[in-house]
Amino acid sequence: MRTQVAIVGAGPAGLLLSHLLRREGVDSILVEAQSRQYCEQRIRAGVLEQGTVDTINEAGLGARMQREGLVHHGIELLFGRNRHRIDMTGLTGGRAITIYGQHEVVRDLIDAADAHGHHMFFEASGVSLHGLAGDAQRDRPEVRFMHQGVEQRIECDYIAGCDGFHGVSRNSIPASVLRTYERVYPFAWLGILAEAAPNAAELVYAHHERGFALYSMRSPSITRLYLQCAPDEDLSQWSDDRIWSELKTRFENDGGWQPAEGAILQKGVTPMRSFVAEPMQYGRLFLAGDAAHIVPPTGAKGMNLAVADVRVLSQALAARYRDGCTDLLDAYSSTCLERVWRAEHFSWFMTNMLHPSADDTPFVNRLKMSELNYVTTSEAAARSLAENYVGLPFAA
Ligand code: RFL
Ligand code: PHB
Protein backbone atom coordinates (compact mmCIF):
# COMPACT_ATOMS: atom_id res chain seq x y z
CA MET A 1 0.00 0.00 0.00
CA ARG A 2 1.06 3.56 -0.51
CA THR A 3 -0.11 6.72 1.24
CA GLN A 4 1.19 10.17 2.12
CA VAL A 5 1.10 9.83 5.92
CA ALA A 6 1.04 6.55 7.86
CA ILE A 7 -0.43 7.06 11.34
CA VAL A 8 0.41 4.63 14.15
CA GLY A 9 -2.17 4.57 16.97
CA ALA A 10 -5.93 5.20 17.21
CA GLY A 11 -6.02 7.31 20.38
CA PRO A 12 -7.18 10.92 20.28
CA ALA A 13 -3.91 12.02 18.59
CA GLY A 14 -3.88 9.53 15.70
CA LEU A 15 -7.61 9.64 15.00
CA LEU A 16 -7.88 13.42 15.07
CA LEU A 17 -4.79 13.73 12.85
CA SER A 18 -6.42 11.53 10.20
CA HIS A 19 -9.42 13.90 10.11
CA LEU A 20 -7.38 17.12 10.07
CA LEU A 21 -5.25 15.73 7.21
CA ARG A 22 -8.29 14.66 5.16
CA ARG A 23 -9.67 18.17 5.45
CA GLU A 24 -6.38 19.47 4.01
CA GLY A 25 -6.54 16.96 1.17
CA VAL A 26 -3.74 14.78 2.59
CA ASP A 27 -4.12 10.97 2.47
CA SER A 28 -3.40 8.75 5.45
CA ILE A 29 -3.69 5.16 6.61
CA LEU A 30 -4.01 4.39 10.33
CA VAL A 31 -2.67 1.28 12.08
CA GLU A 32 -3.79 0.34 15.61
CA ALA A 33 -2.72 -2.59 17.80
CA GLN A 34 -5.97 -2.96 19.77
CA SER A 35 -9.52 -3.70 18.64
CA ARG A 36 -11.89 -0.91 17.78
CA GLN A 37 -14.10 -1.83 20.72
CA TYR A 38 -11.16 -1.66 23.14
CA CYS A 39 -10.25 1.84 21.91
CA GLU A 40 -13.84 3.01 22.27
CA GLN A 41 -14.25 1.72 25.81
CA ARG A 42 -10.93 2.67 27.42
CA ILE A 43 -11.87 5.05 30.29
CA ARG A 44 -9.38 7.87 30.64
CA ALA A 45 -9.43 11.64 30.54
CA GLY A 46 -12.50 13.81 30.86
CA VAL A 47 -11.53 17.48 30.68
CA LEU A 48 -11.37 19.24 27.31
CA GLU A 49 -9.75 22.67 27.12
CA GLN A 50 -11.46 25.41 25.16
CA GLY A 51 -8.87 25.04 22.36
CA THR A 52 -9.50 21.27 22.15
CA VAL A 53 -13.25 21.84 21.88
CA ASP A 54 -12.68 24.51 19.21
CA THR A 55 -10.37 22.20 17.21
CA ILE A 56 -12.90 19.33 17.28
CA ASN A 57 -15.74 21.70 16.30
CA GLU A 58 -13.76 23.34 13.49
CA ALA A 59 -13.06 19.86 12.08
CA GLY A 60 -16.82 19.25 11.94
CA LEU A 61 -16.63 16.48 14.57
CA GLY A 62 -18.29 18.17 17.54
CA ALA A 63 -22.04 17.55 17.15
CA ARG A 64 -22.46 15.02 19.97
CA MET A 65 -19.89 16.77 22.19
CA GLN A 66 -21.93 19.99 21.88
CA ARG A 67 -25.11 18.13 22.84
CA GLU A 68 -23.76 15.97 25.67
CA GLY A 69 -20.63 17.73 26.95
CA LEU A 70 -20.92 19.59 30.28
CA VAL A 71 -19.50 23.12 30.11
CA HIS A 72 -17.84 24.20 33.38
CA HIS A 73 -16.80 27.75 34.25
CA GLY A 74 -14.85 27.02 37.43
CA ILE A 75 -13.25 24.39 39.64
CA GLU A 76 -13.10 24.06 43.41
CA LEU A 77 -10.11 23.51 45.68
CA LEU A 78 -10.99 21.95 49.04
CA PHE A 79 -8.52 22.15 51.95
CA GLY A 80 -8.71 22.91 55.66
CA ARG A 81 -12.40 21.86 55.60
CA ASN A 82 -13.32 24.73 53.22
CA ARG A 83 -14.29 24.80 49.53
CA HIS A 84 -12.74 27.58 47.45
CA ARG A 85 -13.95 28.30 43.92
CA ILE A 86 -11.63 29.38 41.11
CA ASP A 87 -13.75 31.33 38.63
CA MET A 88 -11.97 30.22 35.47
CA THR A 89 -14.24 32.00 33.03
CA GLY A 90 -14.17 35.29 34.95
CA LEU A 91 -10.39 35.13 35.30
CA THR A 92 -9.64 34.26 31.66
CA GLY A 93 -11.88 36.60 29.71
CA GLY A 94 -14.57 34.04 28.98
CA ARG A 95 -12.82 30.70 28.49
CA ALA A 96 -14.26 27.43 29.84
CA ILE A 97 -13.66 23.67 29.93
CA THR A 98 -15.96 20.90 28.71
CA ILE A 99 -16.43 17.60 30.54
CA TYR A 100 -16.73 14.89 27.90
CA GLY A 101 -15.07 11.47 28.26
CA GLN A 102 -12.05 10.68 26.12
CA HIS A 103 -13.72 7.41 25.07
CA GLU A 104 -16.65 9.45 23.75
CA VAL A 105 -14.24 11.61 21.75
CA VAL A 106 -12.60 8.45 20.38
CA ARG A 107 -16.00 6.96 19.50
CA ASP A 108 -17.03 10.11 17.65
CA LEU A 109 -13.72 10.19 15.75
CA ILE A 110 -13.96 6.51 14.75
CA ASP A 111 -17.60 6.87 13.64
CA ALA A 112 -16.71 9.92 11.54
CA ALA A 113 -13.67 8.09 10.10
CA ASP A 114 -16.01 5.29 8.96
CA ALA A 115 -18.40 7.80 7.43
CA HIS A 116 -15.55 9.42 5.47
CA GLY A 117 -14.06 6.10 4.41
CA HIS A 118 -10.75 6.49 6.27
CA HIS A 119 -8.41 3.56 5.77
CA MET A 120 -7.86 1.99 9.23
CA PHE A 121 -6.39 -1.31 10.42
CA PHE A 122 -7.35 -2.39 13.96
CA GLU A 123 -5.75 -5.38 15.73
CA ALA A 124 -2.46 -5.01 13.89
CA SER A 125 0.42 -6.95 15.47
CA GLY A 126 4.19 -6.71 15.20
CA VAL A 127 4.06 -3.09 14.01
CA SER A 128 7.54 -1.86 12.97
CA LEU A 129 8.85 1.34 11.36
CA HIS A 130 11.51 1.50 8.65
CA GLY A 131 13.40 4.03 6.52
CA LEU A 132 13.01 6.86 8.98
CA ALA A 133 16.34 8.66 8.65
CA GLY A 134 14.93 10.87 5.94
CA ASP A 135 17.55 10.59 3.24
CA ALA A 136 15.07 10.47 0.39
CA GLN A 137 17.54 8.83 -1.98
CA ARG A 138 18.12 5.82 0.25
CA ASP A 139 15.29 5.70 2.76
CA ARG A 140 11.65 5.12 1.99
CA PRO A 141 9.57 5.33 5.13
CA GLU A 142 7.53 2.20 5.64
CA VAL A 143 5.26 0.72 8.31
CA ARG A 144 5.10 -3.09 8.47
CA PHE A 145 2.67 -5.20 10.49
CA MET A 146 0.61 -8.37 10.54
CA HIS A 147 -3.14 -8.11 10.05
CA GLN A 148 -5.47 -11.12 10.07
CA GLY A 149 -2.51 -13.38 9.43
CA VAL A 150 -1.25 -11.40 6.43
CA GLU A 151 1.93 -9.30 6.37
CA GLN A 152 1.19 -5.73 5.33
CA ARG A 153 3.48 -2.87 4.28
CA ILE A 154 2.58 0.78 3.96
CA GLU A 155 4.98 2.95 1.97
CA CYS A 156 4.62 6.61 2.81
CA ASP A 157 6.26 10.03 2.85
CA TYR A 158 5.91 10.57 6.60
CA ILE A 159 5.01 8.55 9.71
CA ALA A 160 3.05 10.04 12.61
CA GLY A 161 3.93 8.15 15.82
CA CYS A 162 0.72 8.53 17.85
CA ASP A 163 1.02 5.20 19.67
CA GLY A 164 1.15 6.38 23.28
CA PHE A 165 3.80 5.97 25.95
CA HIS A 166 4.29 2.21 25.40
CA GLY A 167 4.21 2.28 21.59
CA VAL A 168 6.97 1.41 19.12
CA SER A 169 7.48 4.85 17.56
CA ARG A 170 9.60 6.57 20.18
CA ASN A 171 11.77 3.47 20.56
CA SER A 172 12.38 3.43 16.79
CA ILE A 173 14.46 6.59 17.21
CA PRO A 174 18.18 5.90 17.90
CA ALA A 175 18.89 6.46 21.61
CA SER A 176 21.77 8.76 20.70
CA VAL A 177 19.31 11.20 19.10
CA LEU A 178 16.74 11.38 21.92
CA ARG A 179 17.05 13.19 25.21
CA THR A 180 14.50 12.24 27.84
CA TYR A 181 13.41 13.99 31.03
CA GLU A 182 11.43 12.14 33.66
CA ARG A 183 9.95 12.26 37.14
CA VAL A 184 8.07 9.32 38.63
CA TYR A 185 5.94 10.34 41.62
CA PRO A 186 5.88 8.28 44.84
CA PHE A 187 2.07 7.94 44.66
CA ALA A 188 -0.71 6.98 42.21
CA TRP A 189 -4.48 7.46 41.78
CA LEU A 190 -7.14 4.87 42.49
CA GLY A 191 -9.97 5.86 40.12
CA ILE A 192 -13.59 4.75 40.13
CA LEU A 193 -16.57 5.28 37.88
CA ALA A 194 -19.84 5.34 39.86
CA GLU A 195 -23.47 5.20 38.89
CA ALA A 196 -24.36 8.35 40.83
CA ALA A 197 -25.81 11.62 39.61
CA PRO A 198 -23.21 14.38 40.24
CA ASN A 199 -24.19 16.44 43.29
CA ALA A 200 -21.52 19.13 42.87
CA ALA A 201 -21.69 21.58 39.97
CA GLU A 202 -17.94 21.57 39.29
CA LEU A 203 -14.83 19.42 39.79
CA VAL A 204 -13.49 19.38 43.36
CA TYR A 205 -9.72 18.95 43.92
CA ALA A 206 -9.20 18.11 47.60
CA HIS A 207 -6.01 18.29 49.66
CA HIS A 208 -6.34 16.23 52.85
CA GLU A 209 -3.64 15.03 55.23
CA ARG A 210 -4.60 11.43 54.33
CA GLY A 211 -4.06 12.20 50.65
CA PHE A 212 -5.48 13.92 47.59
CA ALA A 213 -8.98 13.21 46.28
CA LEU A 214 -10.73 14.40 43.11
CA TYR A 215 -14.43 14.64 42.41
CA SER A 216 -15.22 14.61 38.69
CA MET A 217 -18.02 13.42 36.45
CA ARG A 218 -18.80 12.03 33.02
CA SER A 219 -22.49 12.73 32.49
CA PRO A 220 -25.66 13.75 34.38
CA SER A 221 -25.79 10.19 35.81
CA ILE A 222 -22.12 9.14 36.19
CA THR A 223 -19.50 10.36 38.68
CA ARG A 224 -15.75 9.86 38.35
CA LEU A 225 -13.68 9.93 41.55
CA TYR A 226 -10.01 9.49 42.38
CA LEU A 227 -8.05 8.85 45.61
CA GLN A 228 -4.30 9.23 46.03
CA CYS A 229 -2.82 5.80 46.80
CA ALA A 230 0.49 3.92 46.67
CA PRO A 231 1.97 3.20 43.21
CA ASP A 232 1.74 -0.55 43.98
CA GLU A 233 -1.67 -0.33 45.65
CA ASP A 234 -3.47 -3.67 45.78
CA LEU A 235 -7.00 -3.07 44.45
CA SER A 236 -8.29 -6.23 46.12
CA GLN A 237 -7.79 -4.46 49.47
CA TRP A 238 -10.31 -1.78 48.45
CA SER A 239 -13.89 -2.88 48.98
CA ASP A 240 -16.56 -0.48 47.73
CA ASP A 241 -17.33 0.47 51.34
CA ARG A 242 -13.71 1.28 52.07
CA ILE A 243 -13.50 3.47 48.94
CA TRP A 244 -16.60 5.49 49.85
CA SER A 245 -15.54 5.85 53.45
CA GLU A 246 -12.08 7.12 52.43
CA LEU A 247 -13.61 9.51 49.88
CA LYS A 248 -15.96 10.94 52.50
CA THR A 249 -13.08 11.49 54.90
CA ARG A 250 -10.93 13.26 52.32
CA PHE A 251 -13.78 15.50 51.15
CA GLU A 252 -14.78 16.51 54.74
CA ASN A 253 -15.81 20.16 54.88
CA ASP A 254 -17.71 22.52 57.17
CA GLY A 255 -20.55 22.92 54.67
CA GLY A 256 -21.39 19.22 55.08
CA TRP A 257 -21.23 18.31 51.37
CA GLN A 258 -20.44 14.66 50.59
CA PRO A 259 -20.09 13.00 47.20
CA ALA A 260 -23.27 11.15 46.23
CA GLU A 261 -22.77 7.37 46.37
CA GLY A 262 -23.73 4.79 43.78
CA ALA A 263 -22.77 1.41 42.39
CA ILE A 264 -19.08 1.29 41.43
CA LEU A 265 -18.87 0.36 37.74
CA GLN A 266 -15.08 0.30 37.36
CA LYS A 267 -11.90 0.56 39.46
CA GLY A 268 -8.29 1.09 38.42
CA VAL A 269 -4.90 2.39 39.55
CA THR A 270 -3.10 5.02 37.47
CA PRO A 271 0.61 5.66 38.03
CA MET A 272 1.82 9.26 38.03
CA ARG A 273 4.65 10.32 35.78
CA SER A 274 6.12 13.37 34.10
CA PHE A 275 8.08 12.58 30.92
CA VAL A 276 9.33 14.44 27.84
CA ALA A 277 11.34 13.09 24.87
CA GLU A 278 13.15 15.66 22.74
CA PRO A 279 13.15 16.26 19.86
CA MET A 280 9.68 15.12 18.79
CA GLN A 281 10.95 14.41 15.28
CA TYR A 282 13.51 12.07 13.74
CA GLY A 283 13.81 12.28 9.95
CA ARG A 284 10.42 11.31 8.52
CA LEU A 285 8.94 10.30 11.89
CA PHE A 286 6.94 12.81 13.96
CA LEU A 287 5.88 11.89 17.51
CA ALA A 288 2.60 13.27 18.86
CA GLY A 289 0.74 12.94 22.17
CA ASP A 290 1.70 10.46 24.88
CA ALA A 291 4.31 8.91 22.55
CA ALA A 292 6.43 12.01 23.21
CA HIS A 293 5.30 13.26 26.62
CA ILE A 294 3.37 12.29 29.75
CA VAL A 295 1.94 14.56 32.43
CA PRO A 296 0.46 13.50 35.79
CA PRO A 297 -3.34 13.84 35.48
CA THR A 298 -3.75 16.53 38.18
CA GLY A 299 -3.59 19.30 35.55
CA ALA A 300 -5.98 17.49 33.12
CA LYS A 301 -3.58 18.19 30.25
CA GLY A 302 -2.66 14.85 28.57
CA MET A 303 -5.35 14.57 25.92
CA ASN A 304 -5.30 18.31 25.34
CA LEU A 305 -1.59 18.21 24.55
CA ALA A 306 -2.18 15.33 22.14
CA VAL A 307 -4.76 17.45 20.31
CA ALA A 308 -2.46 20.50 20.27
CA ASP A 309 0.39 18.43 18.76
CA VAL A 310 -1.66 17.05 15.87
CA ARG A 311 -3.09 20.47 15.19
CA VAL A 312 0.45 21.76 14.62
CA LEU A 313 1.44 18.63 12.67
CA SER A 314 -1.56 18.73 10.34
CA GLN A 315 -0.92 22.39 9.49
CA ALA A 316 2.77 21.67 8.83
CA LEU A 317 2.00 18.67 6.59
CA ALA A 318 -0.68 20.65 4.76
CA ALA A 319 1.85 23.42 4.00
CA ARG A 320 4.36 20.83 2.78
CA TYR A 321 1.87 19.29 0.32
CA ARG A 322 0.28 22.61 -0.69
CA ASP A 323 3.41 24.58 -1.56
CA GLY A 324 6.32 22.26 -0.90
CA CYS A 325 7.47 24.33 2.05
CA THR A 326 8.94 22.35 4.99
CA ASP A 327 9.54 25.30 7.35
CA LEU A 328 6.59 24.38 9.60
CA LEU A 329 7.59 20.69 9.61
CA ASP A 330 11.16 21.64 10.54
CA ALA A 331 9.80 23.74 13.40
CA TYR A 332 7.29 21.06 14.55
CA SER A 333 9.26 19.82 17.55
CA SER A 334 10.21 23.24 18.92
CA THR A 335 6.70 24.63 18.32
CA CYS A 336 5.09 21.75 20.25
CA LEU A 337 7.67 21.63 23.03
CA GLU A 338 6.91 25.17 24.12
CA ARG A 339 3.32 24.21 25.03
CA VAL A 340 4.45 20.81 26.31
CA TRP A 341 6.86 22.30 28.86
CA ARG A 342 4.27 24.84 30.04
CA ALA A 343 1.83 21.95 30.62
CA GLU A 344 4.59 19.87 32.27
CA HIS A 345 5.25 22.68 34.72
CA PHE A 346 1.57 23.30 35.45
CA SER A 347 0.84 19.57 35.95
CA TRP A 348 3.86 19.19 38.26
CA PHE A 349 2.80 22.33 40.19
CA MET A 350 -0.79 21.11 40.67
CA THR A 351 0.44 17.63 41.63
CA ASN A 352 2.92 18.91 44.24
CA MET A 353 0.50 21.41 45.73
CA LEU A 354 -2.38 18.95 46.12
CA HIS A 355 -0.64 15.68 47.13
CA PRO A 356 0.88 15.20 50.57
CA SER A 357 3.75 12.74 50.31
CA ALA A 358 5.44 10.53 52.88
CA ASP A 359 8.73 12.16 51.80
CA ASP A 360 7.53 15.66 52.70
CA THR A 361 9.14 17.38 55.66
CA PRO A 362 6.93 19.57 57.90
CA PHE A 363 8.53 22.55 56.14
CA VAL A 364 7.36 21.33 52.72
CA ASN A 365 3.86 20.66 54.12
CA ARG A 366 3.64 24.27 55.25
CA LEU A 367 4.77 25.48 51.81
CA LYS A 368 1.97 23.48 50.16
CA MET A 369 -0.62 25.00 52.49
CA SER A 370 0.76 28.46 51.76
CA GLU A 371 0.47 27.83 48.01
CA LEU A 372 -3.15 26.67 48.40
CA ASN A 373 -3.96 29.78 50.44
CA TYR A 374 -2.25 31.97 47.84
CA VAL A 375 -4.08 30.62 44.78
CA THR A 376 -7.42 30.97 46.57
CA THR A 377 -6.91 34.47 47.99
CA SER A 378 -4.76 36.33 45.43
CA GLU A 379 -6.49 37.22 42.17
CA ALA A 380 -3.13 37.25 40.37
CA ALA A 381 -2.31 33.70 41.54
CA ALA A 382 -5.83 32.44 40.79
CA ARG A 383 -5.67 33.95 37.32
CA SER A 384 -2.39 32.16 36.59
CA LEU A 385 -3.91 28.84 37.68
CA ALA A 386 -7.08 29.49 35.66
CA GLU A 387 -5.20 30.52 32.50
CA ASN A 388 -3.17 27.30 32.57
CA TYR A 389 -6.14 25.09 33.48
CA VAL A 390 -8.40 26.29 30.64
CA GLY A 391 -5.37 26.08 28.32
CA LEU A 392 -3.32 28.72 26.58
CA PRO A 393 -4.71 29.88 23.22
CA PHE A 394 -3.18 28.53 19.99
CA ALA A 395 -0.93 30.76 17.91
CA ALA A 396 -2.93 32.38 15.08
P1 RFL B 1 -3.28 7.01 23.56
O1 RFL B 1 -4.64 7.43 23.90
O2 RFL B 1 -2.51 6.21 24.55
O3 RFL B 1 -3.36 6.24 22.18
C1 RFL B 1 -2.27 5.49 21.66
C2 RFL B 1 -2.83 4.38 20.80
O4 RFL B 1 -1.75 3.68 20.19
C3 RFL B 1 -2.02 2.29 20.30
N1 RFL B 1 -0.75 1.56 20.22
C4 RFL B 1 -0.27 1.00 19.08
N2 RFL B 1 -0.78 0.95 17.84
C5 RFL B 1 -0.06 0.32 16.89
N3 RFL B 1 1.15 -0.29 17.14
C6 RFL B 1 1.67 -0.27 18.39
N4 RFL B 1 2.84 -0.85 18.62
C7 RFL B 1 0.96 0.41 19.42
N5 RFL B 1 1.20 0.63 20.73
C8 RFL B 1 0.17 1.33 21.20
C9 RFL B 1 -2.73 2.14 21.62
O5 RFL B 1 -3.49 0.94 21.66
C10 RFL B 1 -3.62 3.38 21.60
O6 RFL B 1 -4.86 3.14 20.99
O7 RFL B 1 -2.34 8.27 23.22
P2 RFL B 1 -2.72 9.70 22.61
O8 RFL B 1 -3.57 9.57 21.39
O9 RFL B 1 -1.43 10.43 22.54
O10 RFL B 1 -3.65 10.38 23.71
C11 RFL B 1 -3.15 10.73 24.97
C12 RFL B 1 -4.24 10.58 26.04
O11 RFL B 1 -4.81 9.29 25.95
C13 RFL B 1 -3.70 10.81 27.46
O12 RFL B 1 -2.78 11.86 27.47
C14 RFL B 1 -4.84 11.16 28.45
O13 RFL B 1 -5.71 10.07 28.66
C15 RFL B 1 -4.26 11.58 29.80
N6 RFL B 1 -5.29 11.90 30.79
C16 RFL B 1 -5.97 13.10 30.75
N7 RFL B 1 -5.75 13.99 29.76
C17 RFL B 1 -6.48 15.14 29.68
O14 RFL B 1 -6.26 15.94 28.77
N8 RFL B 1 -7.46 15.46 30.60
C18 RFL B 1 -7.75 14.63 31.61
O15 RFL B 1 -8.67 14.92 32.39
C19 RFL B 1 -6.97 13.41 31.75
N9 RFL B 1 -7.23 12.56 32.74
C20 RFL B 1 -5.63 10.97 31.77
C21 RFL B 1 -6.60 11.34 32.76
C22 RFL B 1 -5.07 9.71 31.81
C23 RFL B 1 -5.43 8.84 32.79
N10 RFL B 1 -4.85 7.57 32.72
C24 RFL B 1 -5.60 6.36 32.75
C25 RFL B 1 -3.48 7.44 32.34
C26 RFL B 1 -6.96 10.47 33.75
C27 RFL B 1 -6.37 9.23 33.79
C28 RFL B 1 -6.78 8.33 34.92
C1 PHB C 1 -11.40 12.96 34.96
O1 PHB C 1 -12.59 13.34 34.95
O2 PHB C 1 -11.07 11.80 34.66
C2 PHB C 1 -10.33 13.89 35.37
C3 PHB C 1 -10.68 15.22 35.64
C4 PHB C 1 -9.69 16.12 36.03
C5 PHB C 1 -8.37 15.68 36.14
C6 PHB C 1 -8.04 14.36 35.86
C7 PHB C 1 -9.03 13.47 35.48
O3 PHB C 1 -7.42 16.56 36.55
PDB file of N, CA, C and O in Angstrom, residues 1-7 21 26-30 119 140-141 143 153-159 321:
ATOM      1  N   MET A   1       0.844  -1.194   0.000  1.00  0.00           N
ATOM      2  CA  MET A   1       0.000   0.000   0.000  1.00  0.00           C
ATOM      3  C   MET A   1       0.873   1.235   0.000  1.00  0.00           C
ATOM      4  O   MET A   1       2.007   1.193   0.463  1.00  0.00           O
ATOM      5  N   ARG A   2       0.299   2.304  -0.480  1.00  0.00           N
ATOM      6  CA  ARG A   2       1.060   3.563  -0.507  1.00  0.00           C
ATOM      7  C   ARG A   2       0.136   4.678  -0.024  1.00  0.00           C
ATOM      8  O   ARG A   2      -1.047   4.714  -0.385  1.00  0.00           O
ATOM      9  N   THR A   3       0.657   5.552   0.810  1.00  0.00           N
ATOM     10  CA  THR A   3      -0.114   6.719   1.245  1.00  0.00           C
ATOM     11  C   THR A   3       0.849   7.873   1.517  1.00  0.00           C
ATOM     12  O   THR A   3       2.069   7.687   1.481  1.00  0.00           O
ATOM     13  N   GLN A   4       0.301   9.056   1.800  1.00  0.00           N
ATOM     14  CA  GLN A   4       1.194  10.173   2.117  1.00  0.00           C
ATOM     15  C   GLN A   4       1.677  10.097   3.570  1.00  0.00           C
ATOM     16  O   GLN A   4       2.854  10.211   3.841  1.00  0.00           O
ATOM     17  N   VAL A   5       0.731   9.881   4.502  1.00  0.00           N
ATOM     18  CA  VAL A   5       1.105   9.829   5.922  1.00  0.00           C
ATOM     19  C   VAL A   5       0.576   8.537   6.550  1.00  0.00           C
ATOM     20  O   VAL A   5      -0.632   8.290   6.525  1.00  0.00           O
ATOM     21  N   ALA A   6       1.468   7.729   7.095  1.00  0.00           N
ATOM     22  CA  ALA A   6       1.039   6.549   7.860  1.00  0.00           C
ATOM     23  C   ALA A   6       0.945   6.978   9.317  1.00  0.00           C
ATOM     24  O   ALA A   6       1.865   7.600   9.848  1.00  0.00           O
ATOM     25  N   ILE A   7      -0.197   6.667   9.950  1.00  0.00           N
ATOM     26  CA  ILE A   7      -0.431   7.059  11.343  1.00  0.00           C
ATOM     27  C   ILE A   7      -0.439   5.802  12.199  1.00  0.00           C
ATOM     28  O   ILE A   7      -1.183   4.861  11.911  1.00  0.00           O
ATOM     29  N   LEU A  21      -5.965  15.903   8.486  1.00  0.00           N
ATOM     30  CA  LEU A  21      -5.252  15.733   7.209  1.00  0.00           C
ATOM     31  C   LEU A  21      -6.244  15.609   6.054  1.00  0.00           C
ATOM     32  O   LEU A  21      -6.055  16.217   4.993  1.00  0.00           O
ATOM     33  N   VAL A  26      -4.900  15.665   2.441  1.00  0.00           N
ATOM     34  CA  VAL A  26      -3.735  14.780   2.590  1.00  0.00           C
ATOM     35  C   VAL A  26      -4.225  13.374   2.959  1.00  0.00           C
ATOM     36  O   VAL A  26      -5.020  13.206   3.879  1.00  0.00           O
ATOM     37  N   ASP A  27      -3.716  12.360   2.247  1.00  0.00           N
ATOM     38  CA  ASP A  27      -4.120  10.967   2.471  1.00  0.00           C
ATOM     39  C   ASP A  27      -3.391  10.351   3.652  1.00  0.00           C
ATOM     40  O   ASP A  27      -2.193  10.598   3.825  1.00  0.00           O
ATOM     41  N   SER A  28      -4.092   9.484   4.374  1.00  0.00           N
ATOM     42  CA  SER A  28      -3.400   8.754   5.448  1.00  0.00           C
ATOM     43  C   SER A  28      -3.985   7.359   5.596  1.00  0.00           C
ATOM     44  O   SER A  28      -5.104   7.096   5.142  1.00  0.00           O
ATOM     45  N   ILE A  29      -3.200   6.485   6.207  1.00  0.00           N
ATOM     46  CA  ILE A  29      -3.687   5.164   6.612  1.00  0.00           C
ATOM     47  C   ILE A  29      -3.310   5.012   8.086  1.00  0.00           C
ATOM     48  O   ILE A  29      -2.195   5.361   8.473  1.00  0.00           O
ATOM     49  N   LEU A  30      -4.252   4.494   8.880  1.00  0.00           N
ATOM     50  CA  LEU A  30      -4.007   4.388  10.328  1.00  0.00           C
ATOM     51  C   LEU A  30      -3.890   2.917  10.739  1.00  0.00           C
ATOM     52  O   LEU A  30      -4.661   2.075  10.275  1.00  0.00           O
ATOM     53  N   HIS A 119      -9.022   4.885   5.835  1.00  0.00           N
ATOM     54  CA  HIS A 119      -8.414   3.564   5.768  1.00  0.00           C
ATOM     55  C   HIS A 119      -7.791   3.258   7.137  1.00  0.00           C
ATOM     56  O   HIS A 119      -6.833   3.916   7.532  1.00  0.00           O
ATOM     57  N   ARG A 140      13.075   4.927   2.260  1.00  0.00           N
ATOM     58  CA  ARG A 140      11.648   5.119   1.991  1.00  0.00           C
ATOM     59  C   ARG A 140      10.927   4.727   3.255  1.00  0.00           C
ATOM     60  O   ARG A 140      10.965   3.558   3.650  1.00  0.00           O
ATOM     61  N   PRO A 141      10.276   5.683   3.894  1.00  0.00           N
ATOM     62  CA  PRO A 141       9.572   5.334   5.134  1.00  0.00           C
ATOM     63  C   PRO A 141       8.537   4.238   4.873  1.00  0.00           C
ATOM     64  O   PRO A 141       7.864   4.246   3.832  1.00  0.00           O
ATOM     65  N   VAL A 143       5.796   1.354   7.099  1.00  0.00           N
ATOM     66  CA  VAL A 143       5.256   0.725   8.313  1.00  0.00           C
ATOM     67  C   VAL A 143       4.901  -0.710   7.949  1.00  0.00           C
ATOM     68  O   VAL A 143       4.201  -0.949   6.957  1.00  0.00           O
ATOM     69  N   ARG A 153       2.476  -3.938   4.317  1.00  0.00           N
ATOM     70  CA  ARG A 153       3.479  -2.868   4.285  1.00  0.00           C
ATOM     71  C   ARG A 153       2.826  -1.611   3.762  1.00  0.00           C
ATOM     72  O   ARG A 153       2.139  -1.654   2.743  1.00  0.00           O
ATOM     73  N   ILE A 154       3.065  -0.514   4.440  1.00  0.00           N
ATOM     74  CA  ILE A 154       2.575   0.781   3.957  1.00  0.00           C
ATOM     75  C   ILE A 154       3.791   1.636   3.620  1.00  0.00           C
ATOM     76  O   ILE A 154       4.582   1.980   4.513  1.00  0.00           O
ATOM     77  N   GLU A 155       3.948   1.979   2.360  1.00  0.00           N
ATOM     78  CA  GLU A 155       4.984   2.949   1.968  1.00  0.00           C
ATOM     79  C   GLU A 155       4.383   4.334   2.084  1.00  0.00           C
ATOM     80  O   GLU A 155       3.227   4.542   1.708  1.00  0.00           O
ATOM     81  N   CYS A 156       5.181   5.281   2.572  1.00  0.00           N
ATOM     82  CA  CYS A 156       4.616   6.609   2.812  1.00  0.00           C
ATOM     83  C   CYS A 156       5.710   7.671   2.732  1.00  0.00           C
ATOM     84  O   CYS A 156       6.898   7.343   2.602  1.00  0.00           O
ATOM     85  N   ASP A 157       5.280   8.937   2.802  1.00  0.00           N
ATOM     86  CA  ASP A 157       6.256  10.034   2.846  1.00  0.00           C
ATOM     87  C   ASP A 157       6.665  10.322   4.288  1.00  0.00           C
ATOM     88  O   ASP A 157       7.812  10.676   4.558  1.00  0.00           O
ATOM     89  N   TYR A 158       5.677  10.235   5.190  1.00  0.00           N
ATOM     90  CA  TYR A 158       5.911  10.565   6.601  1.00  0.00           C
ATOM     91  C   TYR A 158       5.173   9.569   7.479  1.00  0.00           C
ATOM     92  O   TYR A 158       4.150   9.012   7.074  1.00  0.00           O
ATOM     93  N   ILE A 159       5.697   9.388   8.713  1.00  0.00           N
ATOM     94  CA  ILE A 159       5.011   8.549   9.706  1.00  0.00           C
ATOM     95  C   ILE A 159       4.690   9.418  10.918  1.00  0.00           C
ATOM     96  O   ILE A 159       5.553  10.159  11.409  1.00  0.00           O
ATOM     97  N   TYR A 321       2.506  19.824   1.537  1.00  0.00           N
ATOM     98  CA  TYR A 321       1.875  19.295   0.317  1.00  0.00           C
ATOM     99  C   TYR A 321       1.299  20.404  -0.552  1.00  0.00           C
ATOM    100  O   TYR A 321       1.223  20.275  -1.769  1.00  0.00           O
TER     101      TYR A 321
END
